[in-house]
Amino acid sequence: MKVALILSGGTGLRLGSDIPKQYIEVAGRPIISYCLETLSSHEEVEALQIVADPAWQDLIRNCLRQTDSKKKFRGFSEPGENRQLSIFHGLQDIRTYAEDSGYVFIHDAARPCLSPEQITDCLQGAEGHEGLMPVLPMKDTVYTSLDGGKSVAALLDRSTVYAGQAPEVFRIGRYYEANQKLFPDRIRQINGSTEPAVLDGMEIIMIPGDEGNFKITTKADLERFRRILTEKT
């Protein structure tokens, strides 16, 4: 089974709004609804699991009535103290109905521009592997510093350096084990979804990412998304 795990438990208010960014309405719809529709309508996605605070679950259910035409929604998972704990909670729930040999497709609710092509590339590319991560090449010269950015220590070969992107795909059981090994404390220090997999020696392949699949974090990101929708109409 191929399950999309949608992370919507964040409460960040950096946009200056009084609600989390994934629930802000753009063109008459909450931001989360855009990725829900894309994932639900994709033939290779078989189930949807959503991490969300109970306070927002009714809003999400309303979105699903409009976007989940294939009835793929399986349930809500409890948000964790950080992003990785939210993922772990989602994995625990997914394992009650999906086999460990299946795949979990991890996506942020605040990334509304996910394309069907990127979903296909990720899910098909992961077949036969333990995990997959889209990446973008480094366009700028990259340096390291050993004194907190006060001086340059070394120049990196940017042809060997990549920026990790979302969404990531992992084999469910193997990824669950990798996360479980980080308890009780280290899992709270994880910064990216692929980090537990790398730490546990999982085989993670890379495919080209999509610069258009940006995460809405700032007001500028929100305005960029509004412009994209305006250009489509």
Short mmCIF file of C-alpha atoms in Angstrom, two decimals:
data_model
loop_
_atom_site.label_atom_id
_atom_site.label_comp_id
_atom_site.label_asym_id
_atom_site.label_seq_id
_atom_site.Cartn_x
_atom_site.Cartn_y
_atom_site.Cartn_z
CA MET A 1 0.00 0.00 0.00
CA LYS A 2 1.11 3.56 -0.72
CA VAL A 3 -0.05 5.97 1.97
CA ALA A 4 0.24 9.76 1.95
CA LEU A 5 1.01 11.14 5.42
CA ILE A 6 0.02 14.81 5.48
CA LEU A 7 1.58 16.90 8.23
CA SER A 8 -0.82 19.59 9.38
CA GLY A 9 -0.03 19.78 13.08
CA GLY A 10 2.12 22.91 12.98
CA THR A 11 0.96 25.99 14.83
CA GLY A 12 3.44 28.50 13.40
CA LEU A 13 2.06 32.03 13.14
CA ARG A 14 5.01 33.70 11.44
CA LEU A 15 2.71 35.02 8.73
CA GLY A 16 1.06 37.32 11.27
CA SER A 17 -2.23 35.46 11.02
CA ASP A 18 -4.22 34.32 14.04
CA ILE A 19 -4.50 30.80 12.60
CA PRO A 20 -1.85 28.31 11.40
CA LYS A 21 -0.76 28.98 7.83
CA GLN A 22 -2.14 25.72 6.41
CA TYR A 23 -5.68 26.84 7.29
CA ILE A 24 -5.50 30.33 5.80
CA GLU A 25 -7.95 30.71 2.92
CA VAL A 26 -6.62 31.49 -0.55
CA ALA A 27 -9.11 31.83 -3.40
CA GLY A 28 -11.88 30.75 -1.04
CA ARG A 29 -10.18 27.54 0.11
CA PRO A 30 -7.90 26.61 3.03
CA ILE A 31 -4.33 26.04 1.87
CA ILE A 32 -4.40 22.41 3.03
CA SER A 33 -7.26 21.64 0.64
CA TYR A 34 -5.03 22.00 -2.43
CA CYS A 35 -2.66 19.16 -1.58
CA LEU A 36 -5.56 17.04 -0.27
CA GLU A 37 -7.25 17.26 -3.65
CA THR A 38 -4.07 16.46 -5.58
CA LEU A 39 -3.20 13.46 -3.41
CA SER A 40 -6.73 12.06 -3.25
CA SER A 41 -7.16 12.18 -7.01
CA HIS A 42 -3.81 10.51 -7.76
CA GLU A 43 -4.26 6.88 -8.82
CA GLU A 44 -1.14 5.59 -7.03
CA VAL A 45 -2.02 7.06 -3.64
CA GLU A 46 -4.18 4.50 -1.86
CA ALA A 47 -4.79 6.14 1.53
CA LEU A 48 -4.52 9.48 3.32
CA GLN A 49 -3.46 9.85 6.97
CA ILE A 50 -3.45 13.37 8.42
CA VAL A 51 -1.59 14.68 11.46
CA ALA A 52 -3.71 17.50 12.88
CA ASP A 53 -4.70 19.05 16.18
CA PRO A 54 -8.28 18.17 17.20
CA ALA A 55 -9.20 21.88 17.08
CA TRP A 56 -8.80 21.85 13.28
CA GLN A 57 -10.12 18.42 12.41
CA ASP A 58 -13.66 19.59 11.64
CA LEU A 59 -12.28 22.13 9.17
CA ILE A 60 -10.23 19.38 7.52
CA ARG A 61 -13.26 17.08 7.37
CA ASN A 62 -15.12 19.84 5.53
CA CYS A 63 -12.22 20.09 3.07
CA LEU A 64 -12.27 16.34 2.55
CA ARG A 65 -15.96 16.39 1.64
CA GLN A 66 -15.01 18.56 -1.32
CA THR A 67 -11.58 17.15 -2.21
CA ASP A 68 -11.49 13.47 -1.25
CA SER A 69 -13.76 12.18 -3.98
CA LYS A 70 -12.09 8.75 -3.89
CA LYS A 71 -12.70 8.41 -0.11
CA LYS A 72 -9.07 7.65 0.68
CA PHE A 73 -8.98 9.34 4.10
CA ARG A 74 -8.21 6.80 6.86
CA GLY A 75 -7.90 8.94 9.98
CA PHE A 76 -6.19 11.61 12.04
CA SER A 77 -2.97 11.23 14.01
CA GLU A 78 -1.90 13.22 17.05
CA PRO A 79 0.69 16.00 16.55
CA GLY A 80 3.98 15.49 18.38
CA GLU A 81 6.33 17.84 20.18
CA ASN A 82 8.20 18.35 16.92
CA ARG A 83 7.77 17.44 13.25
CA GLN A 84 9.49 14.06 13.54
CA LEU A 85 7.36 12.95 16.48
CA SER A 86 4.30 13.89 14.42
CA ILE A 87 5.62 11.65 11.66
CA PHE A 88 6.18 8.83 14.15
CA HIS A 89 2.61 9.11 15.42
CA GLY A 90 1.41 8.94 11.84
CA LEU A 91 3.53 5.86 11.18
CA GLN A 92 2.09 4.14 14.24
CA ASP A 93 -1.44 4.67 12.94
CA ILE A 94 -0.58 3.75 9.35
CA ARG A 95 0.87 0.42 10.49
CA THR A 96 -2.57 -0.59 11.82
CA TYR A 97 -3.88 -0.89 8.24
CA ALA A 98 -0.86 -0.91 5.89
CA GLU A 99 1.80 -3.57 5.58
CA ASP A 100 5.40 -2.77 6.51
CA SER A 101 6.49 -3.48 2.95
CA GLY A 102 4.37 -0.57 1.69
CA TYR A 103 5.44 3.04 1.30
CA VAL A 104 4.68 6.25 3.16
CA PHE A 105 4.71 9.52 1.19
CA ILE A 106 5.40 12.39 3.62
CA HIS A 107 4.00 15.78 2.65
CA ASP A 108 3.51 19.15 4.36
CA ALA A 109 0.01 20.65 4.33
CA ALA A 110 1.64 24.03 3.72
CA ARG A 111 2.98 22.89 0.32
CA PRO A 112 -0.09 23.47 -1.87
CA CYS A 113 1.67 23.31 -5.25
CA LEU A 114 2.43 19.59 -5.21
CA SER A 115 2.04 18.32 -8.77
CA PRO A 116 0.69 14.93 -9.91
CA GLU A 117 3.93 14.47 -11.85
CA GLN A 118 6.03 14.86 -8.70
CA ILE A 119 3.85 12.32 -6.87
CA THR A 120 4.31 9.84 -9.71
CA ASP A 121 8.07 10.41 -9.88
CA CYS A 122 8.43 9.90 -6.12
CA LEU A 123 6.26 6.81 -5.78
CA GLN A 124 7.52 5.06 -8.89
CA GLY A 125 11.12 6.02 -8.17
CA ALA A 126 10.98 4.54 -4.67
CA GLU A 127 9.96 1.09 -5.90
CA GLY A 128 12.61 -1.46 -5.00
CA HIS A 129 14.39 0.92 -2.63
CA GLU A 130 14.14 1.74 1.08
CA GLY A 131 13.56 5.42 0.51
CA LEU A 132 13.65 8.36 -1.85
CA MET A 133 14.23 12.10 -1.57
CA PRO A 134 13.81 14.78 -4.26
CA VAL A 135 16.77 17.14 -4.40
CA LEU A 136 17.72 20.42 -6.02
CA PRO A 137 21.24 21.23 -7.22
CA MET A 138 23.15 23.98 -5.47
CA LYS A 139 23.26 27.08 -7.66
CA ASP A 140 25.49 29.17 -5.41
CA THR A 141 29.05 28.57 -4.28
CA VAL A 142 29.00 26.73 -0.94
CA TYR A 143 31.46 27.24 1.91
CA THR A 144 31.95 25.82 5.39
CA SER A 145 32.83 27.81 8.49
CA LEU A 146 34.12 26.52 11.82
CA ASP A 147 33.68 29.70 13.85
CA GLY A 148 29.99 30.42 13.49
CA GLY A 149 30.17 32.15 10.13
CA LYS A 150 32.90 34.65 10.98
CA SER A 151 35.39 33.26 8.47
CA VAL A 152 35.60 30.71 5.64
CA ALA A 153 37.11 27.34 6.47
CA ALA A 154 36.69 25.54 3.15
CA LEU A 155 35.03 25.63 -0.25
CA LEU A 156 32.78 22.69 -1.09
CA ASP A 157 32.44 21.15 -4.52
CA ARG A 158 28.86 22.17 -5.28
CA SER A 159 28.53 19.39 -7.87
CA THR A 160 28.49 16.97 -4.92
CA VAL A 161 26.12 19.01 -2.69
CA TYR A 162 22.33 18.96 -2.98
CA ALA A 163 19.43 20.63 -1.21
CA GLY A 164 17.00 18.06 0.12
CA GLN A 165 13.36 18.71 -0.72
CA ALA A 166 9.93 17.30 0.10
CA PRO A 167 8.04 15.06 -0.29
CA GLU A 168 10.07 12.07 0.85
CA VAL A 169 9.03 8.44 0.44
CA PHE A 170 10.06 5.55 2.70
CA ARG A 171 9.32 1.88 3.13
CA ILE A 172 6.95 1.91 6.10
CA GLY A 173 8.40 -0.78 8.36
CA ARG A 174 12.05 0.05 7.80
CA TYR A 175 11.47 3.77 8.37
CA TYR A 176 9.44 3.08 11.51
CA GLU A 177 12.34 1.07 12.92
CA ALA A 178 14.81 3.85 12.09
CA ASN A 179 12.70 6.37 14.00
CA GLN A 180 12.09 4.02 16.92
CA LYS A 181 15.85 3.74 17.49
CA LEU A 182 16.04 7.49 18.16
CA PHE A 183 13.90 7.34 21.31
CA PRO A 184 13.68 8.73 23.86
CA ASP A 185 15.63 11.92 23.22
CA ARG A 186 17.36 12.05 19.85
CA ILE A 187 14.13 12.05 17.85
CA ARG A 188 13.38 15.46 19.36
CA GLN A 189 16.53 16.84 17.68
CA ILE A 190 15.76 15.68 14.14
CA ASN A 191 15.53 18.48 11.57
CA GLY A 192 14.51 16.64 8.39
CA SER A 193 12.40 13.60 7.51
CA THR A 194 15.29 11.80 5.83
CA GLU A 195 17.71 12.26 8.75
CA PRO A 196 16.52 9.17 10.71
CA ALA A 197 16.84 7.07 7.56
CA VAL A 198 20.39 8.26 6.90
CA LEU A 199 21.41 7.76 10.54
CA ASP A 200 20.18 4.17 10.38
CA GLY A 201 21.93 3.39 7.10
CA MET A 202 18.84 3.10 4.93
CA GLU A 203 19.32 3.15 1.18
CA ILE A 204 17.95 6.52 0.05
CA ILE A 205 18.00 7.38 -3.64
CA MET A 206 17.64 10.87 -5.07
CA ILE A 207 15.54 12.21 -7.92
CA PRO A 208 15.20 15.76 -9.30
CA GLY A 209 13.03 17.99 -7.13
CA ASP A 210 10.51 20.62 -8.14
CA GLU A 211 11.27 24.26 -7.30
CA GLY A 212 7.58 25.02 -7.66
CA ASN A 213 6.73 22.76 -4.71
CA PHE A 214 7.61 25.42 -2.14
CA LYS A 215 6.48 25.58 1.46
CA ILE A 216 4.45 28.59 2.58
CA THR A 217 6.41 30.01 5.50
CA THR A 218 6.48 33.78 5.01
CA LYS A 219 4.12 36.45 3.70
CA ALA A 220 6.14 36.49 0.49
CA ASP A 221 5.44 32.77 0.03
CA LEU A 222 1.74 33.37 0.59
CA GLU A 223 1.69 36.14 -2.01
CA ARG A 224 3.58 33.93 -4.44
CA PHE A 225 0.90 31.25 -4.11
CA ARG A 226 -1.86 33.83 -4.60
CA ARG A 227 -0.17 35.01 -7.80
CA ILE A 228 0.10 31.44 -9.08
CA LEU A 229 -3.64 30.91 -8.61
CA THR A 230 -4.42 34.25 -10.24
CA GLU A 231 -2.34 33.35 -13.29
CA LYS A 232 -4.22 30.08 -13.66
CA THR A 233 -7.63 31.79 -13.81
#
